[in-house]
PDB file of C-alpha atoms in Angstrom:
ATOM      1  CA  UNK P   1     -18.885   8.038 -10.633  1.00  0.00           C
ATOM      2  CA  UNK P   2     -19.916  11.334  -9.014  1.00  0.00           C
ATOM      3  CA  UNK P   3     -17.693  13.964  -7.405  1.00  0.00           C
ATOM      4  CA  UNK P   4     -18.930  12.809  -3.982  1.00  0.00           C
ATOM      5  CA  UNK P   5     -17.941   9.223  -4.839  1.00  0.00           C
ATOM      6  CA  UNK P   6     -14.546  10.536  -5.898  1.00  0.00           C
ATOM      7  CA  UNK P   7     -14.039  12.347  -2.592  1.00  0.00           C
ATOM      8  CA  UNK P   8     -15.049   9.276  -0.572  1.00  0.00           C
ATOM      9  CA  UNK P   9     -12.738   6.964  -2.513  1.00  0.00           C
ATOM     10  CA  UNK P  10      -9.948   9.553  -2.350  1.00  0.00           C
ATOM     11  CA  UNK P  11     -10.219   9.703   1.444  1.00  0.00           C
ATOM     12  CA  UNK P  12     -10.263   5.914   1.735  1.00  0.00           C
ATOM     13  CA  UNK P  13      -7.267   5.533  -0.572  1.00  0.00           C
ATOM     14  CA  UNK P  14      -5.230   8.280   1.072  1.00  0.00           C
ATOM     15  CA  UNK P  15      -5.867   6.892   4.539  1.00  0.00           C
ATOM     16  CA  UNK P  16      -5.359   3.184   3.805  1.00  0.00           C
ATOM     17  CA  UNK P  17      -2.536   3.113   1.217  1.00  0.00           C
ATOM     18  CA  UNK P  18       0.246   3.298   3.806  1.00  0.00           C
ATOM     19  CA  UNK P  19      -1.460   1.452   6.637  1.00  0.00           C
ATOM     20  CA  UNK P  20      -1.207  -2.365   6.702  1.00  0.00           C
ATOM     21  CA  UNK P  21      -4.931  -2.816   6.083  1.00  0.00           C
ATOM     22  CA  UNK P  22      -5.150  -3.076   2.275  1.00  0.00           C
ATOM     23  CA  UNK P  23      -6.195   0.003   0.341  1.00  0.00           C
ATOM     24  CA  UNK P  24      -7.314  -2.182  -2.576  1.00  0.00           C
ATOM     25  CA  UNK P  25      -9.523  -4.242  -0.284  1.00  0.00           C
ATOM     26  CA  UNK P  26     -11.170  -1.141   1.156  1.00  0.00           C
ATOM     27  CA  UNK P  27     -11.687   0.357  -2.308  1.00  0.00           C
ATOM     28  CA  UNK P  28     -13.332  -2.851  -3.542  1.00  0.00           C
ATOM     29  CA  UNK P  29     -15.710  -2.866  -0.569  1.00  0.00           C
ATOM     30  CA  UNK P  30     -16.429   0.883  -0.832  1.00  0.00           C
ATOM     31  CA  UNK P  31     -17.199   0.542  -4.539  1.00  0.00           C
ATOM     32  CA  UNK P  32     -19.673  -2.240  -3.722  1.00  0.00           C
ATOM     33  CA  UNK P  33     -21.475  -0.079  -1.151  1.00  0.00           C
ATOM     34  CA  UNK P  34     -21.486   2.982  -3.437  1.00  0.00           C
ATOM     35  CA  UNK P  35     -22.667   0.779  -6.333  1.00  0.00           C
ATOM     36  CA  UNK P  36     -19.883   2.047  -8.573  1.00  0.00           C
ATOM     37  CA  UNK P  37     -19.618   0.027 -11.744  1.00  0.00           C
ATOM     38  CA  UNK P  38     -16.242  -1.654 -12.085  1.00  0.00           C
ATOM     39  CA  UNK P  39     -15.634  -0.640 -15.692  1.00  0.00           C
ATOM     40  CA  UNK P  40     -12.269   0.123 -17.285  1.00  0.00           C
ATOM     41  CA  UNK P  41     -12.347   3.846 -16.467  1.00  0.00           C
ATOM     42  CA  UNK P  42     -13.280   3.433 -12.813  1.00  0.00           C
ATOM     43  CA  UNK P  43     -10.673   0.731 -12.301  1.00  0.00           C
ATOM     44  CA  UNK P  44      -8.063   3.032 -13.824  1.00  0.00           C
ATOM     45  CA  UNK P  45      -9.318   5.838 -11.579  1.00  0.00           C
ATOM     46  CA  UNK P  46      -8.607   3.729  -8.502  1.00  0.00           C
ATOM     47  CA  UNK P  47      -5.048   3.107  -9.641  1.00  0.00           C
ATOM     48  CA  UNK P  48      -4.488   6.791 -10.396  1.00  0.00           C
ATOM     49  CA  UNK P  49      -5.658   7.967  -6.962  1.00  0.00           C
ATOM     50  CA  UNK P  50      -3.291   5.362  -5.546  1.00  0.00           C
ATOM     51  CA  UNK P  51      -0.511   7.077  -7.467  1.00  0.00           C
ATOM     52  CA  UNK P  52      -1.537  10.475  -6.089  1.00  0.00           C
ATOM     53  CA  UNK P  53      -1.175   8.993  -2.609  1.00  0.00           C
ATOM     54  CA  UNK P  54       2.299   7.787  -3.563  1.00  0.00           C
ATOM     55  CA  UNK P  55       3.286  11.361  -4.441  1.00  0.00           C
ATOM     56  CA  UNK P  56       2.785  12.117  -0.758  1.00  0.00           C
ATOM     57  CA  UNK P  57       5.848   9.947  -0.148  1.00  0.00           C
ATOM     58  CA  UNK P  58       7.962  12.283  -2.273  1.00  0.00           C
ATOM     59  CA  UNK P  59       6.817  15.385  -0.414  1.00  0.00           C
ATOM     60  CA  UNK P  60       7.391  13.706   2.965  1.00  0.00           C
ATOM     61  CA  UNK P  61      10.829  12.337   2.007  1.00  0.00           C
ATOM     62  CA  UNK P  62      12.188  14.860  -0.500  1.00  0.00           C
ATOM     63  CA  UNK P  63      15.672  14.610   1.040  1.00  0.00           C
ATOM     64  CA  UNK P  64      15.859  10.939   0.005  1.00  0.00           C
ATOM     65  CA  UNK P  65      15.044  11.643  -3.646  1.00  0.00           C
ATOM     66  CA  UNK P  66      18.582  12.785  -4.538  1.00  0.00           C
ATOM     67  CA  UNK P  67      21.640  11.238  -6.180  1.00  0.00           C
ATOM     68  CA  UNK P  68      23.299  11.145  -2.763  1.00  0.00           C
ATOM     69  CA  UNK P  69      20.810   8.438  -1.782  1.00  0.00           C
ATOM     70  CA  UNK P  70      21.471   6.227  -4.830  1.00  0.00           C
ATOM     71  CA  UNK P  71      22.548   3.326  -2.605  1.00  0.00           C
ATOM     72  CA  UNK P  72      19.179   3.359  -0.839  1.00  0.00           C
ATOM     73  CA  UNK P  73      17.296   3.441  -4.147  1.00  0.00           C
ATOM     74  CA  UNK P  74      19.295   0.501  -5.512  1.00  0.00           C
ATOM     75  CA  UNK P  75      17.957  -1.485  -2.563  1.00  0.00           C
ATOM     76  CA  UNK P  76      14.434  -0.172  -3.099  1.00  0.00           C
ATOM     77  CA  UNK P  77      14.592  -1.153  -6.773  1.00  0.00           C
ATOM     78  CA  UNK P  78      15.918  -4.611  -5.830  1.00  0.00           C
ATOM     79  CA  UNK P  79      12.901  -5.036  -3.550  1.00  0.00           C
ATOM     80  CA  UNK P  80      10.594  -3.870  -6.351  1.00  0.00           C
ATOM     81  CA  UNK P  81      11.757  -6.445  -8.925  1.00  0.00           C
ATOM     82  CA  UNK P  82      10.135  -9.643  -7.516  1.00  0.00           C
ATOM     83  CA  UNK P  83       6.660  -8.066  -7.519  1.00  0.00           C
ATOM     84  CA  UNK P  84       7.169  -6.557 -10.968  1.00  0.00           C
ATOM     85  CA  UNK P  85       8.242  -9.879 -12.493  1.00  0.00           C
ATOM     86  CA  UNK P  86       5.590 -12.064 -10.861  1.00  0.00           C
ATOM     87  CA  UNK P  87       2.873  -9.462 -11.402  1.00  0.00           C
ATOM     88  CA  UNK P  88       3.699  -9.227 -15.115  1.00  0.00           C
ATOM     89  CA  UNK P  89       3.825 -12.994 -15.659  1.00  0.00           C
ATOM     90  CA  UNK P  90       0.600 -13.792 -13.790  1.00  0.00           C
ATOM     91  CA  UNK P  91      -1.387 -10.590 -14.406  1.00  0.00           C
ATOM     92  CA  UNK P  92      -4.422 -12.365 -15.888  1.00  0.00           C
ATOM     93  CA  UNK P  93      -4.596 -14.911 -13.058  1.00  0.00           C
ATOM     94  CA  UNK P  94      -4.295 -12.153 -10.460  1.00  0.00           C
ATOM     95  CA  UNK P  95      -7.278 -10.270 -11.914  1.00  0.00           C
ATOM     96  CA  UNK P  96      -9.440 -13.364 -11.382  1.00  0.00           C
ATOM     97  CA  UNK P  97      -8.730 -13.244  -7.632  1.00  0.00           C
ATOM     98  CA  UNK P  98     -10.630  -9.995  -7.067  1.00  0.00           C
ATOM     99  CA  UNK P  99     -13.682 -10.920  -4.967  1.00  0.00           C
ATOM    100  CA  UNK P 100     -15.144  -9.968  -1.602  1.00  0.00           C
ATOM    101  CA  UNK P 101     -14.583 -13.456  -0.167  1.00  0.00           C
ATOM    102  CA  UNK P 102     -10.896 -13.519  -1.047  1.00  0.00           C
ATOM    103  CA  UNK P 103     -10.444  -9.993   0.326  1.00  0.00           C
ATOM    104  CA  UNK P 104     -12.170 -10.983   3.573  1.00  0.00           C
ATOM    105  CA  UNK P 105     -10.129 -14.155   4.062  1.00  0.00           C
ATOM    106  CA  UNK P 106      -6.846 -12.354   3.379  1.00  0.00           C
ATOM    107  CA  UNK P 107      -7.800  -9.611   5.834  1.00  0.00           C
ATOM    108  CA  UNK P 108      -8.176 -12.268   8.523  1.00  0.00           C
ATOM    109  CA  UNK P 109      -5.022 -14.165   7.551  1.00  0.00           C
ATOM    110  CA  UNK P 110      -2.987 -10.963   7.501  1.00  0.00           C
ATOM    111  CA  UNK P 111      -4.363  -9.926  10.879  1.00  0.00           C
ATOM    112  CA  UNK P 112      -3.397 -13.243  12.460  1.00  0.00           C
ATOM    113  CA  UNK P 113       0.113 -12.977  10.969  1.00  0.00           C
ATOM    114  CA  UNK P 114       0.553  -9.497  12.433  1.00  0.00           C
ATOM    115  CA  UNK P 115      -0.426 -10.735  15.892  1.00  0.00           C
ATOM    116  CA  UNK P 116       1.969 -13.687  15.627  1.00  0.00           C
ATOM    117  CA  UNK P 117       4.873 -11.558  14.403  1.00  0.00           C
ATOM    118  CA  UNK P 118       4.333  -8.953  17.131  1.00  0.00           C
ATOM    119  CA  UNK P 119       4.100 -11.668  19.809  1.00  0.00           C
ATOM    120  CA  UNK P 120       7.064 -13.840  18.852  1.00  0.00           C
ATOM    121  CA  UNK P 121       9.387 -12.040  16.421  1.00  0.00           C
ATOM    122  CA  UNK P 122       9.539  -8.302  17.142  1.00  0.00           C
ATOM    123  CA  UNK P 123      12.080  -7.440  19.827  1.00  0.00           C
ATOM    124  CA  UNK P 124      13.621  -4.044  19.191  1.00  0.00           C
ATOM    125  CA  UNK P 125      17.147  -3.973  20.659  1.00  0.00           C
ATOM    126  CA  UNK P 126      20.720  -3.025  19.747  1.00  0.00           C
ATOM    127  CA  UNK P 127      20.687  -5.318  16.704  1.00  0.00           C
ATOM    128  CA  UNK P 128      17.527  -3.747  15.327  1.00  0.00           C
ATOM    129  CA  UNK P 129      17.891  -1.440  12.303  1.00  0.00           C
ATOM    130  CA  UNK P 130      16.364   1.936  13.127  1.00  0.00           C
ATOM    131  CA  UNK P 131      17.663   3.827  10.094  1.00  0.00           C
ATOM    132  CA  UNK P 132      16.082   2.787   6.786  1.00  0.00           C
ATOM    133  CA  UNK P 133      19.337   3.620   4.967  1.00  0.00           C
ATOM    134  CA  UNK P 134      21.192   0.940   6.973  1.00  0.00           C
ATOM    135  CA  UNK P 135      19.210  -1.881   5.370  1.00  0.00           C
ATOM    136  CA  UNK P 136      21.313  -4.391   3.416  1.00  0.00           C
ATOM    137  CA  UNK P 137      20.704  -5.533  -0.164  1.00  0.00           C
ATOM    138  CA  UNK P 138      19.878  -9.041   1.097  1.00  0.00           C
ATOM    139  CA  UNK P 139      17.291  -7.698   3.532  1.00  0.00           C
ATOM    140  CA  UNK P 140      15.708  -5.557   0.826  1.00  0.00           C
ATOM    141  CA  UNK P 141      15.430  -8.577  -1.471  1.00  0.00           C
ATOM    142  CA  UNK P 142      13.690 -10.592   1.247  1.00  0.00           C
ATOM    143  CA  UNK P 143      11.235  -7.731   1.770  1.00  0.00           C
ATOM    144  CA  UNK P 144      10.686  -7.698  -1.999  1.00  0.00           C
ATOM    145  CA  UNK P 145       9.749 -11.373  -2.007  1.00  0.00           C
ATOM    146  CA  UNK P 146       7.383 -10.762   0.930  1.00  0.00           C
ATOM    147  CA  UNK P 147       5.712  -8.050  -1.153  1.00  0.00           C
ATOM    148  CA  UNK P 148       4.672 -10.657  -3.746  1.00  0.00           C
ATOM    149  CA  UNK P 149       1.870 -11.733  -1.394  1.00  0.00           C
ATOM    150  CA  UNK P 150       0.342  -8.288  -1.915  1.00  0.00           C
ATOM    151  CA  UNK P 151      -0.792  -9.467  -5.355  1.00  0.00           C
ATOM    152  CA  UNK P 152      -3.588 -11.301  -3.531  1.00  0.00           C
ATOM    153  CA  UNK P 153      -6.420  -8.786  -2.931  1.00  0.00           C
ATOM    154  CA  UNK P 154      -6.893  -7.967   0.741  1.00  0.00           C
ATOM    155  CA  UNK P 155      -3.335  -8.868   1.718  1.00  0.00           C
ATOM    156  CA  UNK P 156      -2.062  -5.252   1.676  1.00  0.00           C
ATOM    157  CA  UNK P 157       1.117  -4.128  -0.035  1.00  0.00           C
ATOM    158  CA  UNK P 158       2.077  -2.127   3.044  1.00  0.00           C
ATOM    159  CA  UNK P 159       1.219  -5.062   5.292  1.00  0.00           C
ATOM    160  CA  UNK P 160       3.297  -7.626   3.424  1.00  0.00           C
ATOM    161  CA  UNK P 161       6.335  -5.343   3.128  1.00  0.00           C
ATOM    162  CA  UNK P 162       6.154  -4.282   6.780  1.00  0.00           C
ATOM    163  CA  UNK P 163       5.932  -7.921   7.904  1.00  0.00           C
ATOM    164  CA  UNK P 164       8.935  -8.767   5.725  1.00  0.00           C
ATOM    165  CA  UNK P 165      10.882  -5.819   7.111  1.00  0.00           C
ATOM    166  CA  UNK P 166      10.070  -6.694  10.717  1.00  0.00           C
ATOM    167  CA  UNK P 167      11.204 -10.292  10.180  1.00  0.00           C
ATOM    168  CA  UNK P 168      14.601  -9.233   8.795  1.00  0.00           C
ATOM    169  CA  UNK P 169      15.312  -6.947  11.753  1.00  0.00           C
ATOM    170  CA  UNK P 170      14.004  -3.473  10.984  1.00  0.00           C
ATOM    171  CA  UNK P 171      12.271  -1.443  13.685  1.00  0.00           C
ATOM    172  CA  UNK P 172       8.573  -0.733  13.357  1.00  0.00           C
ATOM    173  CA  UNK P 173       9.237   2.818  12.173  1.00  0.00           C
ATOM    174  CA  UNK P 174      12.002   1.819   9.730  1.00  0.00           C
ATOM    175  CA  UNK P 175       9.760  -0.974   8.379  1.00  0.00           C
ATOM    176  CA  UNK P 176       7.010   1.550   7.677  1.00  0.00           C
ATOM    177  CA  UNK P 177       9.441   4.001   6.054  1.00  0.00           C
ATOM    178  CA  UNK P 178      10.907   1.359   3.741  1.00  0.00           C
ATOM    179  CA  UNK P 179       7.365   0.363   2.814  1.00  0.00           C
ATOM    180  CA  UNK P 180       6.613   4.014   1.950  1.00  0.00           C
ATOM    181  CA  UNK P 181       9.663   4.297  -0.303  1.00  0.00           C
ATOM    182  CA  UNK P 182       9.014   0.929  -1.949  1.00  0.00           C
ATOM    183  CA  UNK P 183       5.469   2.059  -2.769  1.00  0.00           C
ATOM    184  CA  UNK P 184       6.836   4.740  -5.077  1.00  0.00           C
ATOM    185  CA  UNK P 185       8.217   2.538  -7.907  1.00  0.00           C
ATOM    186  CA  UNK P 186       5.445  -0.032  -7.472  1.00  0.00           C
ATOM    187  CA  UNK P 187       2.546   2.368  -7.864  1.00  0.00           C
ATOM    188  CA  UNK P 188       4.347   4.531 -10.419  1.00  0.00           C
ATOM    189  CA  UNK P 189       4.693   1.470 -12.665  1.00  0.00           C
ATOM    190  CA  UNK P 190       1.079   0.383 -12.150  1.00  0.00           C
ATOM    191  CA  UNK P 191      -0.323   3.880 -12.706  1.00  0.00           C
ATOM    192  CA  UNK P 192       1.786   4.457 -15.825  1.00  0.00           C
ATOM    193  CA  UNK P 193       0.615   1.144 -17.300  1.00  0.00           C
ATOM    194  CA  UNK P 194      -3.050   1.905 -16.613  1.00  0.00           C
ATOM    195  CA  UNK P 195      -2.794   5.445 -17.955  1.00  0.00           C
ATOM    196  CA  UNK P 196      -1.384   4.167 -21.240  1.00  0.00           C
ATOM    197  CA  UNK P 197      -4.065   1.508 -21.367  1.00  0.00           C
ATOM    198  CA  UNK P 198      -7.064   3.741 -20.568  1.00  0.00           C
ATOM    199  CA  UNK P 199      -6.141   7.325 -21.459  1.00  0.00           C
ATOM    200  CA  UNK P 200      -8.708   7.441 -24.294  1.00  0.00           C
ATOM    201  CA  UNK P 201     -11.518   6.560 -21.872  1.00  0.00           C
ATOM    202  CA  UNK P 202     -11.310   9.791 -19.895  1.00  0.00           C
ATOM    203  CA  UNK P 203     -13.858  12.380 -20.968  1.00  0.00           C
ATOM    204  CA  UNK P 204     -13.941  15.962 -19.654  1.00  0.00           C
ATOM    205  CA  UNK P 205     -16.243  14.855 -16.839  1.00  0.00           C
ATOM    206  CA  UNK P 206     -13.934  12.007 -15.941  1.00  0.00           C
ATOM    207  CA  UNK P 207     -11.024  14.439 -15.662  1.00  0.00           C
ATOM    208  CA  UNK P 208     -12.884  16.671 -13.190  1.00  0.00           C
ATOM    209  CA  UNK P 209     -13.859  13.709 -11.044  1.00  0.00           C
ATOM    210  CA  UNK P 210     -10.312  12.371 -11.281  1.00  0.00           C
ATOM    211  CA  UNK P 211      -8.801  15.715 -10.236  1.00  0.00           C
ATOM    212  CA  UNK P 212     -11.001  15.886  -7.129  1.00  0.00           C
ATOM    213  CA  UNK P 213     -10.052  12.352  -6.124  1.00  0.00           C
ATOM    214  CA  UNK P 214      -6.385  12.962  -6.913  1.00  0.00           C
ATOM    215  CA  UNK P 215      -6.135  16.024  -4.647  1.00  0.00           C
ATOM    216  CA  UNK P 216      -8.205  14.428  -1.869  1.00  0.00           C
ATOM    217  CA  UNK P 217      -6.105  11.273  -1.885  1.00  0.00           C
ATOM    218  CA  UNK P 218      -2.846  13.254  -1.853  1.00  0.00           C
ATOM    219  CA  UNK P 219      -3.770  15.492   1.093  1.00  0.00           C
ATOM    220  CA  UNK P 220      -5.111  12.615   3.206  1.00  0.00           C
ATOM    221  CA  UNK P 221      -2.097  10.397   2.394  1.00  0.00           C
ATOM    222  CA  UNK P 222       0.379  13.171   3.240  1.00  0.00           C
ATOM    223  CA  UNK P 223      -1.163  13.617   6.683  1.00  0.00           C
ATOM    224  CA  UNK P 224      -1.577   9.870   7.244  1.00  0.00           C
ATOM    225  CA  UNK P 225       2.150   9.217   6.725  1.00  0.00           C
ATOM    226  CA  UNK P 226       3.069  11.745   9.398  1.00  0.00           C
ATOM    227  CA  UNK P 227       0.460  10.505  11.871  1.00  0.00           C
ATOM    228  CA  UNK P 228       1.325   6.840  11.249  1.00  0.00           C
ATOM    229  CA  UNK P 229       4.995   7.406  12.119  1.00  0.00           C
ATOM    230  CA  UNK P 230       3.970   9.271  15.272  1.00  0.00           C
ATOM    231  CA  UNK P 231       1.711   6.351  16.171  1.00  0.00           C
ATOM    232  CA  UNK P 232       4.555   3.841  15.779  1.00  0.00           C
ATOM    233  CA  UNK P 233       6.732   5.765  18.224  1.00  0.00           C
ATOM    234  CA  UNK P 234       4.413   4.652  21.029  1.00  0.00           C
ATOM    235  CA  UNK P 235       2.392   1.703  19.777  1.00  0.00           C
ATOM    236  CA  UNK P 236       2.761  -1.647  17.968  1.00  0.00           C
ATOM    237  CA  UNK P 237       0.972  -3.198  14.969  1.00  0.00           C
ATOM    238  CA  UNK P 238      -1.325  -5.266  17.208  1.00  0.00           C
ATOM    239  CA  UNK P 239      -4.264  -2.887  16.736  1.00  0.00           C
ATOM    240  CA  UNK P 240      -3.962  -3.273  12.953  1.00  0.00           C
ATOM    241  CA  UNK P 241      -3.952  -7.049  13.315  1.00  0.00           C
ATOM    242  CA  UNK P 242      -7.119  -6.943  15.417  1.00  0.00           C
ATOM    243  CA  UNK P 243      -8.792  -4.515  13.003  1.00  0.00           C
ATOM    244  CA  UNK P 244      -8.007  -6.749  10.036  1.00  0.00           C
ATOM    245  CA  UNK P 245      -9.564  -9.778  11.698  1.00  0.00           C
ATOM    246  CA  UNK P 246     -12.731  -7.889  12.723  1.00  0.00           C
ATOM    247  CA  UNK P 247     -13.088  -6.292   9.286  1.00  0.00           C
ATOM    248  CA  UNK P 248     -12.552  -9.614   7.512  1.00  0.00           C
ATOM    249  CA  UNK P 249     -15.135 -11.415   9.633  1.00  0.00           C
ATOM    250  CA  UNK P 250     -17.603  -8.563   9.098  1.00  0.00           C
ATOM    251  CA  UNK P 251     -17.183  -8.845   5.332  1.00  0.00           C
ATOM    252  CA  UNK P 252     -17.826 -12.592   5.408  1.00  0.00           C
ATOM    253  CA  UNK P 253     -20.997 -12.074   7.446  1.00  0.00           C
ATOM    254  CA  UNK P 254     -22.294  -9.229   5.272  1.00  0.00           C
ATOM    255  CA  UNK P 255     -21.674 -10.783   1.860  1.00  0.00           C
ATOM    256  CA  UNK P 256     -22.415 -14.471   2.534  1.00  0.00           C
TER     257      UNK P 256
END
């Protein structure tokens, strides 16, 4: 992997991690186009730049990373558990699902679900939860079970959690914010596991390439979070649903 490859993947990761369009799916496709070998080091690299994007959550929501917000983090951790348990038990089976066709199909399926949810289930009113800290433990658990679908490549961790949050009564903005916060323990756990597994594989050159990707991903993710929330103040998730369907169909046509 070259420094240019690292910058490209860093931009893609930073931009897509918090949007409901599957960062993993985009990274898989980008790696195919860039002809980047999917060896142990490069796979670990992708996870680590995902973690750098997650750090953008901390710098955007520093006020929520305090002991005063322990109640919120109990709910976030409760939502994290289903994915952690299922992911650990079926890790080997999940790895076998990584293919362009599966990514493409899940892009389309996810896009259709977004259009259906926006059309029939999202009605922001007085009963809607606009403050992420007002979410109940039961609602957070339901969102956690929705996140399990993100184990299928192309589904999108952000997409599955946002759909779950919308269905239990959170506003579009609150759904996105809970998804941001939930990303922190998820990606921290994944990145820590991969670092322990692959730390001996990083040479001096790997570290330079990694550093470039890490910084790129962080900066782009930090800005994307802010812009995404601004977007949701005026618009719905319909455009993301349409994009997913178009992108999924394009992948099927290009690789079949």
